[in-house]
Amino acid sequence: MIASSHNIDQKVMEISALNTEIQELKSQFAETRTKAMYMRLETEVKTKLSERGFVSSVTPPTKIIIE
Amino acid sequence: MVVGLFLLGLVIGYKIIHIQFVEGDSFKLLAEKTTIQNFEIQPIRGNIYAQDGSLLATSVPRYIIHFDAATVSTSRFENHVDALSDSLSQLLGKSVNYYYNTLVDAHKKQHRYRRIAKDLTYGQMTRLRTFPLFRLGGVRGGLVVERKTVREKPLGKIAERTIGYEQEQPNGSYVRVGLEGAFGDQLRGIPGLQLRQRIANGQWKPLSDSYLQEPQDGYDVQTTLDVNIQDITHHALLEALENFEADHGTAVVMETETGAIRAVANLGRTEEGKYYEKLNYAIGESHEPGSTFKLMALVAAFEDQVVDTTSVFDTQNGELTFYSKYKVRDSRKGGYGKIPITEIFERSSNTGMVQAIYDQYKSKPEQFVNRLMNMGLSEPLGLPIVGEGKPLIPHPDKKGWSGISLPWMAYGYGVLLTPMQTLTFYNAIANDGVMVKPRFIERTQDARSKMKRKSDVEIISASVCSKETIGKVKSLLKGVVEKPWGTAHNIYDPNFAIAGKTGTCQLDYNTDEVQYVASFVGYFPSDRPKYSCIVVVHRPNKEKGYFGSTVAAPVFQKIAHKLYSSIPVETKLSRERYLEITQRKMETSKGVVDAKVDVTKTQNKS
């Protein structure tokens, strides 16, 4: 009875530590995702590439469908 | 002596019995209260996603750092304080001196809880944990870390107002802004209840492995917003607002067929002249639309067959006077002479338009107004986001109607519409008369069970007007851009057809300080509309420009072009023709004979 109760106590500590870890990983994920999303934004890419002389295309791409 | 001891024993005995049986229950309760508690298990709030699955809002932890100066020994503090201040300054941006002074001051006054930083991200917090002194932890290093959950918007300031927020008030009600507010009930989830007992280390252990009430995490909400279109729209609008030093503006992009809102930008000016998502103007601000309302007026006239495309009206030398004091003026002095209604629309002649509507309806204004009402213009759209501005169409039977109501309505004054309402009407024209409700939500989804609830296209009116009228006004809207005299000819591009209408509406016209609202609303490509879009710019600096064509139309053009160049053009090719072309290509380039075989192989497979 006492042993099992201590066991449970230990489990609770473990769960709480794991929960904190989940939160932290989630936060890390959101942070990285935010960074990636910014880098992906067209206006960002455009400003970065304009330094090297790239401009965005004015004509749409062509999709060739083979029947 | 013996009697005294006996009495003492009696008193103790009495007290024992009293505590055990009389006060016992309340003490037992007190014990339970301090060691056993009913815990509310907070559900995880759902995420908000863009159409392509990009994250628009999610809950993440943020960290607050305090310094406990009393637990750190003086020698250790003095050894590390310089290095620590230096590291903090590098991580958090303030000067080395600032942190040095804060730390020394806290140490001198033996503060146990001095704030060092707040709202740190996980990454910043882990770095801070490696700093001199702080790396020694809580007792020896005096580091106190607290965590709170905040709502993070990865897109930052872009679309901030549309994504919105939700804030609980002390009385339990919520302040609801944008989609966070509109779908708060779904996002929030339901808290669970669990009995827990206090154990060592300040932890609480569940008394049983089941909950009294299971917590339910909030639903994820997938919006119709497109991150890229939103980005383009935001920056195109921002550029125009900055160039024209306008007070505020909005731009909305809507998918014609489904009414899905792909982008909403709302930018307002701060005192320093910077712009940010201040209010949801697109939904909340009803204003006099001005010339963009001429479309509604003309649709009504076409429907009642009182005006036709061949009708000619006199623009009255550019000035009309009602009751010998109320004047309607054209933007060009002297007017345009006698011109057909098509040209009146394309040139956006106020006098011509007023003349046409007033002549036909002056004896029966209620017919005109009822027609407008039947087209759904007097009803709010009923959007999920709270705070929709109410439209106003004056009626001859109601208070406020006067002799100038009808002529004023003909060119968009005395009526009120929000940009979203105007856009919905133009979109109905683009969509061959089918008026669809603007849609923000693709679906809501339970994160765990993956159960989805799709949100369908809602039709407000299956046809706002006849097919003939649609055909007529569509060609007029095209003419506004295409015809050399059209008000938006400056955004004409032979490769890419835009249809729409400019609006240059006066504000504060009863004062000496007349201000303007410049707008452009329309759709593209004009032959087979895929998107509708509205751009409204309030109070541009008059010296820089104020016409709808110069202020708003270029924003529209920029958005349209960007979208156009990202929609692929589909060409169909028969398999024989495809092989023929690739074969010819292969023959011209030596050494790739094997590749030719590969191509035929993959072809056969498919």
XYZ file of C-alpha atoms in Angstrom:
673
model
C 0.000 0.000 0.000
C 2.671 2.469 1.084
C 5.041 1.363 -1.658
C 2.419 1.728 -4.329
C 1.476 5.128 -3.005
C 5.095 6.264 -3.277
C 5.187 4.825 -6.717
C 2.235 6.958 -7.713
C 3.864 10.031 -6.216
C 6.906 9.414 -8.352
C 4.759 8.989 -11.429
C 3.071 12.323 -10.737
C 6.437 14.063 -10.619
C 7.405 12.359 -13.843
C 4.201 13.398 -15.582
C 4.600 16.979 -14.437
C 8.162 17.057 -15.760
C 7.027 15.588 -19.059
C 4.230 18.139 -19.304
C 6.728 20.942 -18.894
C 8.825 19.370 -21.602
C 5.827 19.169 -23.936
C 5.118 22.846 -23.331
C 8.697 23.758 -24.003
C 8.922 21.717 -27.166
C 5.665 23.219 -28.326
C 7.021 26.668 -27.720
C 10.190 25.784 -29.587
C 8.089 24.479 -32.461
C 6.002 27.641 -32.628
C 9.130 29.745 -32.549
C 10.808 27.869 -35.380
C 7.584 27.769 -37.332
C 7.227 31.526 -37.023
C 10.731 32.038 -38.306
C 10.167 29.677 -41.220
C 6.876 31.328 -42.071
C 8.470 34.742 -42.229
C 11.281 33.523 -44.417
C 8.723 32.015 -46.758
C 6.627 35.150 -47.201
C 6.804 36.418 -50.720
C 7.674 39.975 -49.762
C 10.564 38.676 -47.635
C 11.921 36.486 -50.428
C 11.502 39.361 -52.834
C 13.506 41.845 -50.766
C 16.231 39.284 -50.162
C 16.515 38.392 -53.838
C 16.203 41.918 -55.174
C 19.705 42.582 -53.835
C 20.948 40.016 -56.305
C 18.918 41.402 -59.168
C 16.011 38.961 -59.167
C 12.463 40.191 -59.778
C 9.227 38.248 -59.661
C 7.774 36.927 -62.890
C 5.031 38.951 -64.546
C 3.680 36.046 -66.563
C 1.908 33.095 -65.004
C 3.442 29.632 -65.180
C 2.062 27.225 -67.749
C 0.659 23.899 -66.725
C 0.788 21.329 -69.495
C -1.875 18.672 -69.239
C -1.279 15.614 -71.388
C -4.389 13.770 -72.374
C -3.586 17.498 45.021
C -5.233 14.276 43.918
C -8.473 16.076 43.369
C -6.582 18.691 41.333
C -5.003 16.028 39.086
C -8.349 14.319 38.716
C -9.966 17.585 37.673
C -7.199 18.265 35.165
C -7.719 14.783 33.721
C -11.417 15.464 33.482
C -10.838 18.729 31.652
C -8.425 17.068 29.193
C -10.830 14.197 28.713
C -13.650 16.596 28.054
C -11.577 18.510 25.528
C -10.631 15.296 23.725
C -14.228 14.243 23.434
C -15.233 17.733 22.375
C -12.629 17.932 19.649
C -13.326 14.379 18.482
C -17.095 14.491 18.352
C -18.267 18.094 18.415
C -15.647 19.936 16.372
C -14.417 16.786 14.645
C -16.330 17.167 11.411
C -15.201 20.702 10.756
C -11.556 19.777 11.434
C -11.751 16.769 9.151
C -13.138 19.061 6.486
C -10.333 21.552 7.030
C -7.733 18.800 6.686
C -9.285 17.618 3.467
C -9.439 21.138 2.174
C -5.727 21.719 2.652
C -4.581 18.363 1.343
C -7.304 17.481 -1.133
C -8.588 19.895 -3.725
C -10.762 19.862 -6.749
C -8.559 20.956 -9.598
C -9.752 22.588 -12.754
C -7.831 21.055 -15.636
C -7.432 23.713 -18.282
C -8.141 22.500 -21.813
C -5.724 23.380 -24.579
C -7.074 26.147 -26.775
C -7.415 25.151 -30.408
C -5.118 26.492 -33.094
C -6.127 28.757 -35.948
C -4.770 27.766 -39.332
C -4.606 29.375 -42.749
C -6.102 27.627 -45.747
C -2.800 25.891 -46.568
C -2.267 24.709 -42.991
C 0.073 27.523 -41.914
C -0.325 28.405 -38.278
C -2.071 31.735 -37.606
C -2.558 31.475 -33.848
C -1.465 28.968 -31.235
C -0.909 28.830 -27.483
C 2.712 28.798 -26.334
C 4.452 29.305 -23.021
C 6.351 32.503 -22.287
C 8.731 33.013 -19.395
C 9.111 35.694 -16.776
C 12.489 35.924 -15.043
C 12.978 37.258 -11.504
C 16.115 37.509 -9.415
C 16.210 36.428 -5.780
C 19.122 38.431 -4.367
C 18.780 37.179 -0.783
C 19.674 33.573 -1.526
C 22.931 34.375 -3.350
C 26.065 34.782 -1.250
C 27.755 38.162 -1.537
C 31.075 36.749 -2.711
C 29.399 34.727 -5.458
C 27.319 37.720 -6.501
C 30.347 39.975 -6.773
C 32.261 37.372 -8.763
C 29.580 37.043 -11.415
C 27.646 40.296 -11.604
C 29.781 41.850 -14.373
C 29.658 38.813 -16.626
C 25.945 38.322 -15.978
C 25.064 41.935 -16.853
C 27.052 41.596 -20.034
C 25.255 38.393 -21.075
C 21.819 39.822 -20.233
C 22.505 42.899 -22.287
C 23.477 40.768 -25.273
C 20.355 38.627 -25.017
C 17.760 41.243 -24.153
C 19.031 44.404 -25.775
C 19.150 46.917 -22.940
C 22.521 48.374 -21.894
C 25.036 46.515 -19.716
C 24.764 49.336 -17.203
C 21.024 48.906 -16.882
C 21.325 45.275 -15.859
C 24.334 45.936 -13.663
C 22.476 48.641 -11.746
C 19.332 46.542 -11.418
C 21.244 43.555 -10.067
C 23.389 45.569 -7.668
C 20.375 47.462 -6.410
C 18.460 44.230 -5.825
C 21.430 42.793 -3.970
C 21.878 45.862 -1.811
C 18.215 45.892 -0.806
C 18.169 42.091 -0.547
C 15.137 41.877 -2.858
C 13.800 38.360 -3.200
C 11.743 38.987 -6.325
C 13.256 41.550 -8.678
C 12.036 41.393 -12.279
C 14.773 40.942 -14.855
C 12.835 40.121 -18.016
C 9.382 39.128 -19.216
C 7.843 37.440 -22.233
C 10.934 35.420 -23.038
C 10.605 32.672 -25.585
C 11.696 29.170 -24.790
C 14.906 29.659 -26.753
C 15.793 32.843 -24.871
C 14.974 31.224 -21.551
C 17.241 28.226 -22.177
C 20.062 30.557 -23.138
C 19.511 32.626 -20.007
C 19.814 29.471 -17.923
C 23.410 29.079 -19.137
C 24.493 32.567 -18.017
C 27.034 33.107 -15.212
C 25.387 32.892 -11.765
C 21.996 31.944 -13.265
C 23.421 28.610 -14.352
C 23.722 27.726 -10.669
C 19.946 27.529 -10.476
C 17.389 28.745 -7.983
C 19.016 28.522 -4.570
C 22.643 29.311 -5.295
C 22.077 31.421 -8.415
C 18.888 33.220 -7.385
C 17.130 32.461 -10.663
C 13.323 32.408 -10.512
C 11.550 31.294 -13.678
C 7.792 31.514 -14.080
C 5.725 30.341 -16.973
C 2.524 31.639 -18.488
C 0.610 30.669 -21.571
C 0.108 33.275 -24.253
C -1.425 33.313 -27.688
C 1.201 33.523 -30.386
C 0.489 34.796 -33.894
C 3.268 33.617 -36.194
C 2.252 36.157 -38.861
C 2.731 38.964 -36.360
C 1.127 42.197 -37.368
C -0.261 40.835 -40.618
C -4.016 40.155 -40.441
C -3.818 40.761 -36.688
C -7.262 42.280 -36.483
C -8.937 39.519 -38.460
C -7.337 36.800 -36.360
C -8.234 38.879 -33.315
C -8.186 37.922 -29.649
C -10.448 36.975 -26.796
C -10.261 38.392 -23.307
C -12.197 37.201 -20.305
C -13.733 39.962 -18.217
C -14.014 39.819 -14.403
C -17.760 39.205 -14.774
C -17.149 36.118 -16.920
C -18.109 37.616 -20.257
C -15.653 37.917 -23.126
C -14.307 40.719 -25.245
C -14.444 39.178 -28.690
C -12.306 40.425 -31.535
C -11.896 38.812 -34.943
C -11.916 35.071 -35.487
C -10.533 34.272 -32.015
C -13.604 35.957 -30.618
C -16.093 34.695 -33.186
C -15.095 31.068 -32.701
C -14.161 31.401 -29.035
C -16.704 28.794 -27.962
C -15.159 26.173 -30.225
C -11.537 27.176 -29.648
C -11.780 27.423 -25.886
C -12.681 23.838 -25.016
C -14.224 22.730 -21.722
C -12.201 22.586 -18.483
C -12.150 19.270 -16.642
C -12.359 18.579 -12.896
C -10.157 16.253 -10.892
C -9.684 15.550 -7.179
C -6.058 15.763 -6.117
C -4.148 15.228 -2.910
C -1.193 17.267 -1.809
C 2.119 15.395 -1.740
C 5.763 16.349 -1.265
C 7.435 19.122 -3.243
C 4.259 21.136 -3.616
C 2.905 18.655 -6.143
C -0.649 17.391 -6.283
C -1.458 13.807 -7.107
C -4.757 12.681 -8.589
C -6.867 10.701 -6.122
C -8.227 8.456 -8.812
C -7.176 7.841 -12.369
C -10.433 9.152 -13.797
C -11.597 12.718 -13.992
C -14.737 13.945 -12.301
C -15.159 15.712 -15.553
C -13.000 15.055 -18.592
C -11.361 18.216 -20.014
C -12.117 18.760 -23.685
C -9.486 20.508 -25.731
C -10.667 23.267 -28.023
C -11.340 22.670 -31.684
C -8.835 23.767 -34.283
C -10.233 26.290 -36.713
C -9.067 26.338 -40.290
C -9.694 29.676 -41.929
C -10.018 30.560 -45.590
C -7.138 33.047 -45.363
C -4.214 32.481 -47.701
C -0.908 33.516 -46.159
C 0.647 34.580 -49.447
C -2.321 36.580 -50.699
C -2.586 38.164 -47.261
C 1.080 39.095 -47.378
C 0.780 40.678 -50.818
C -2.427 42.513 -49.899
C -0.974 43.819 -46.647
C 2.140 45.197 -48.252
C 0.399 46.644 -51.317
C -2.033 48.518 -49.066
C 0.710 49.608 -46.689
C 2.740 51.085 -49.517
C -0.211 53.137 -50.782
C -1.099 54.385 -47.294
C 2.496 55.455 -46.730
C 2.781 57.139 -50.121
C -0.455 59.056 -49.719
C -0.142 59.605 -45.959
C -3.691 58.380 -45.507
C -5.454 58.000 -42.171
C -6.504 54.408 -42.658
C -7.436 51.873 -45.272
C -8.596 48.353 -45.952
C -8.251 45.763 -48.692
C -10.143 42.482 -49.010
C -9.674 39.632 -51.470
C -12.564 37.213 -51.944
C -12.816 34.089 -54.053
C -15.638 34.745 -56.495
C -17.323 31.367 -56.624
C -17.193 30.388 -52.963
C -17.072 33.724 -51.148
C -13.971 32.510 -49.303
C -12.038 35.469 -47.898
C -8.413 35.013 -48.927
C -7.049 38.198 -47.373
C -8.179 41.089 -45.197
C -5.797 43.948 -44.482
C -6.831 46.765 -42.138
C -4.279 49.452 -41.488
C -4.624 52.577 -39.384
C -2.120 55.365 -38.803
C -0.437 56.065 -35.480
C 0.566 59.538 -34.373
C 4.100 58.862 -35.563
C 2.811 58.046 -39.047
C 3.336 54.299 -38.783
C 0.591 51.855 -39.713
C -0.770 48.850 -37.879
C -3.901 46.695 -37.744
C -5.899 49.160 -35.706
C -9.548 48.276 -36.304
C -11.406 45.918 -38.599
C -12.468 48.624 -41.025
C -13.475 46.089 -43.693
C -16.255 44.739 -41.508
C -16.917 47.435 -38.949
C -16.842 50.718 -40.792
C -19.918 51.651 -42.774
C -19.370 54.765 -44.839
C -20.836 56.538 -47.836
C -19.543 54.514 -50.771
C -19.666 57.294 -53.370
C -19.225 56.330 -57.014
C -18.852 52.605 -56.400
C -22.575 52.714 -55.561
C -23.363 53.803 -59.120
C -23.249 50.126 -60.047
C -26.107 49.324 -57.665
C -28.111 52.305 -58.926
C -27.565 51.311 -62.532
C -28.443 47.650 -61.922
C -31.750 48.840 -60.423
C -32.432 51.077 -63.425
C -31.601 48.302 -65.898
C -33.834 45.874 -64.007
C -36.753 48.274 -64.084
C -36.009 48.852 -67.762
C -36.171 52.600 -67.287
C -32.648 52.999 -68.661
C -30.867 51.010 -71.344
C -27.281 50.917 -72.583
C -28.230 53.131 -75.524
C -29.956 55.820 -73.409
C -28.301 59.223 -73.696
C -28.286 61.796 -70.894
C -27.095 65.357 -70.565
C -24.282 65.865 -68.065
C -25.522 69.474 -67.712
C -22.183 71.250 -68.073
C -20.924 69.391 -65.051
C -23.228 70.942 -62.489
C -26.748 70.190 -61.314
C -28.634 72.190 -58.718
C -31.480 70.941 -56.526
C -33.733 73.318 -54.618
C -31.507 76.159 -55.854
C -28.777 75.397 -53.362
C -27.762 71.717 -53.333
C -25.236 71.092 -56.064
C -23.998 67.937 -57.766
C -20.691 68.481 -59.558
C -18.557 66.480 -61.953
C -14.878 66.072 -61.337
C -14.285 67.587 -64.762
C -15.411 71.214 -64.967
C -17.975 71.767 -67.713
C -19.064 68.126 -67.836
C -19.008 65.846 -70.860
C -21.983 67.083 -72.892
C -24.630 64.574 -73.980
C -23.255 61.069 -73.652
C -24.719 57.534 -73.437
C -25.209 55.945 -70.003
C -22.329 53.555 -70.708
C -19.928 56.446 -70.973
C -21.481 58.184 -67.970
C -20.619 55.093 -65.954
C -17.137 54.638 -67.393
C -16.283 58.325 -66.897
C -18.098 58.256 -63.547
C -20.041 61.425 -64.313
C -21.980 62.446 -61.224
C -24.336 64.793 -63.023
C -25.057 62.254 -65.758
C -25.801 59.503 -63.276
C -27.974 61.699 -61.056
C -29.810 62.977 -64.111
C -30.520 59.439 -65.292
C -31.810 58.133 -61.957
C -33.667 61.299 -60.925
C -35.466 61.639 -64.269
C -36.717 58.076 -64.183
C -37.597 57.712 -60.527
C -38.550 61.166 -59.202
C -42.264 60.259 -59.298
C -41.712 56.777 -57.828
C -38.617 56.789 -55.605
C -39.964 53.801 -53.610
C -39.599 51.608 -56.707
C -35.878 52.439 -56.869
C -35.365 51.947 -53.140
C -37.323 48.683 -53.050
C -35.246 47.395 -55.915
C -32.058 48.139 -53.976
C -33.498 46.465 -50.901
C -34.449 43.364 -52.876
C -30.838 43.075 -53.905
C -30.012 42.588 -50.244
C -28.261 45.921 -49.782
C -30.115 47.016 -46.659
C -29.335 43.883 -44.638
C -26.113 43.194 -42.751
C -24.260 40.117 -43.985
C -24.484 38.372 -40.623
C -20.777 37.652 -40.329
C -19.408 35.578 -37.432
C -16.970 38.349 -36.502
C -18.740 40.757 -34.169
C -19.117 44.443 -34.873
C -20.409 44.449 -38.431
C -21.377 47.949 -39.507
C -25.056 48.388 -40.328
C -25.928 49.310 -43.891
C -28.341 52.165 -44.495
C -30.591 52.643 -47.501
C -33.025 55.531 -46.907
C -36.681 54.829 -47.675
C -39.413 57.317 -48.678
C -41.661 55.902 -45.925
C -39.094 56.418 -43.204
C -37.785 59.364 -41.258
C -34.876 61.190 -42.812
C -36.129 60.990 -46.398
C -35.988 64.312 -48.249
C -36.142 65.706 -51.738
C -32.428 65.247 -52.272
C -32.312 61.661 -50.973
C -32.990 60.146 -54.403
C -30.507 62.203 -56.457
C -27.885 61.807 -53.726
C -28.338 58.033 -53.645
C -27.734 57.825 -57.387
C -24.067 58.558 -56.834
C -23.573 56.921 -53.483
C -24.273 59.622 -50.898
C -26.760 59.351 -48.057
C -26.331 55.570 -48.097
C -24.019 53.599 -45.841
C -22.236 50.334 -46.646
C -19.197 48.584 -45.230
C -16.393 47.658 -47.637
C -17.335 43.992 -47.101
C -20.947 44.660 -48.090
C -19.937 46.559 -51.228
C -17.530 43.778 -52.142
C -20.216 41.123 -51.643
C -22.441 42.894 -54.152
C -19.694 43.284 -56.757
C -18.787 39.654 -56.219
C -22.399 38.700 -56.948
C -22.108 40.480 -60.299
C -18.826 38.664 -60.998
C -20.489 35.395 -59.964
C -23.286 35.832 -62.548
C -25.816 37.075 -60.050
C -25.310 34.525 -57.277
C -24.648 36.434 -54.062
C -22.560 34.331 -51.677
C -21.872 35.193 -48.081
C -18.255 36.076 -47.269
C -16.753 33.005 -45.642
C -13.880 32.993 -43.167
C -13.900 29.383 -42.066
C -13.039 26.312 -44.087
C -13.710 23.892 -41.239
C -13.403 23.291 -37.536
C -11.659 20.180 -36.343
C -11.279 18.273 -33.114
C -7.519 17.904 -32.685
C -7.742 14.467 -31.069
C -10.548 12.640 -32.810
C -9.909 14.422 -36.122
C -13.635 14.886 -36.435
C -14.241 17.618 -38.945
C -17.074 19.977 -39.510
C -16.960 21.619 -42.889
C -18.357 25.049 -43.405
C -20.303 25.253 -46.661
C -20.826 27.991 -49.187
C -23.816 30.042 -48.094
C -25.921 31.676 -50.748
C -27.584 34.955 -49.753
C -29.463 35.391 -53.013
C -29.565 32.996 -55.961
C -29.834 35.928 -58.328
C -29.552 39.603 -57.504
C -30.674 40.558 -61.012
C -31.417 39.178 -64.473
C -28.757 37.618 -66.692
C -29.244 40.422 -69.244
C -28.453 43.074 -66.658
C -25.391 41.106 -65.509
C -24.098 41.025 -69.080
C -24.623 44.767 -69.479
C -22.968 45.881 -66.263
C -20.096 43.424 -66.689
C -19.165 45.048 -69.956
C -19.458 48.484 -68.316
C -17.163 47.466 -65.455
C -14.696 46.204 -68.022
C -15.005 49.503 -69.882
C -13.996 51.504 -66.797
C -10.515 50.002 -67.151
C -10.385 49.214 -70.864
C -11.802 52.337 -72.505
C -9.348 55.205 -72.976
C -11.807 57.523 -71.189
C -12.472 55.082 -68.318
C -11.606 56.404 -64.856
C -9.315 53.446 -64.168
C -7.627 53.290 -67.547
C -4.341 53.953 -65.753
C -4.320 50.340 -64.537
C -5.186 48.885 -67.961
C -3.001 46.027 -69.095
C -3.739 44.335 -72.443
C -2.479 40.990 -71.088
C -4.668 40.908 -68.076
C -8.242 42.112 -67.926
C -9.484 43.779 -64.733
C -13.083 44.947 -64.333
C -14.195 47.330 -61.622
C -15.278 50.769 -60.546
C -13.455 53.670 -58.967
C -14.869 55.766 -56.171
C -13.762 59.174 -54.936
C -16.092 60.090 -52.144
C -16.113 63.338 -50.239
C -16.061 63.369 -46.457
C -16.924 66.280 -44.198
C -18.516 67.955 -47.238
C -20.492 70.303 -45.008
C -17.280 71.876 -43.749
C -14.477 73.831 -45.380
C -12.040 70.991 -44.851
C -13.261 68.471 -47.408
C -11.535 65.093 -47.134
C -11.774 62.076 -49.411
C -12.287 58.343 -49.453
C -10.599 56.755 -52.463
C -11.755 53.299 -53.436
C -11.655 50.696 -56.140
C -13.745 47.558 -56.230
C -13.900 44.923 -58.919
C -12.867 41.482 -60.034
C -10.411 39.684 -62.285
C -9.825 38.169 -64.774
C -12.834 40.015 -66.192
C -13.938 37.207 -68.533
C -13.893 34.414 -66.027
C -13.662 36.076 -62.599
C -11.693 34.135 -60.022
C -11.241 36.805 -57.352
C -13.076 39.935 -56.306
C -11.298 42.627 -54.403
C -11.971 45.979 -52.765
C -9.494 48.650 -51.752
C -10.627 51.626 -49.648
C -8.300 54.401 -48.501
C -9.606 57.025 -46.081
C -8.356 60.601 -45.926
C -5.265 60.573 -48.111
C -3.145 63.717 -48.083
C -4.946 65.798 -50.725
C -1.705 67.253 -52.020
C -0.428 63.768 -52.847
C -3.625 62.611 -54.544
C -7.129 61.578 -53.632
C -8.806 60.013 -56.677
C -9.874 56.384 -56.516
C -7.917 55.858 -59.712
C -4.622 57.184 -58.362
C -4.807 56.042 -54.734
C -6.795 52.791 -54.621
C -6.764 51.323 -58.136
C -2.965 50.742 -58.228
C -3.237 48.699 -55.016
C -5.913 46.604 -56.656
C -3.747 46.223 -59.738
C -0.766 45.093 -57.728
C -2.793 42.438 -55.914
C -4.462 41.317 -59.128
C -1.198 41.048 -61.030
C 0.440 39.083 -58.305
C -2.428 36.627 -58.186
C -2.591 36.465 -61.944
C 1.066 35.577 -62.252
C 0.629 32.780 -59.746
C -2.433 31.125 -61.285
C -1.047 28.630 -63.818
C -2.316 28.777 -67.371
C -3.457 25.327 -68.413
C -2.734 24.086 -71.889
C -3.823 20.700 -73.079
C -1.618 18.520 -75.188
C -2.408 15.178 -76.772
C -0.023 12.376 -75.948
C 1.123 12.010 -79.558
C 1.917 15.674 -79.818
C 3.733 15.551 -76.499
C 5.907 12.635 -77.602
C 6.585 14.349 -80.895
C 7.799 17.495 -79.188
C 9.888 15.722 -76.593
C 11.371 13.455 -79.258
C 12.376 16.417 -81.346
C 13.942 18.002 -78.305
C 15.803 14.806 -77.519
C 17.193 14.523 -80.995
C 18.557 18.019 -80.929
C 20.436 17.308 -77.734
C 22.912 14.472 -78.054
C 23.625 11.867 -75.443
C 20.201 11.743 -73.876
C 18.786 8.823 -75.868
C 18.143 6.872 -72.710
C 16.036 9.646 -71.308
C 13.748 9.425 -74.314
C 12.984 5.822 -73.483
C 12.241 6.825 -69.916
C 9.728 9.394 -71.019
C 7.750 6.854 -73.044
C 7.877 4.439 -70.145
C 6.384 6.859 -67.677
C 3.820 7.825 -70.245
C 2.704 4.226 -70.662
C 2.422 3.778 -66.960
C 0.120 6.712 -66.567
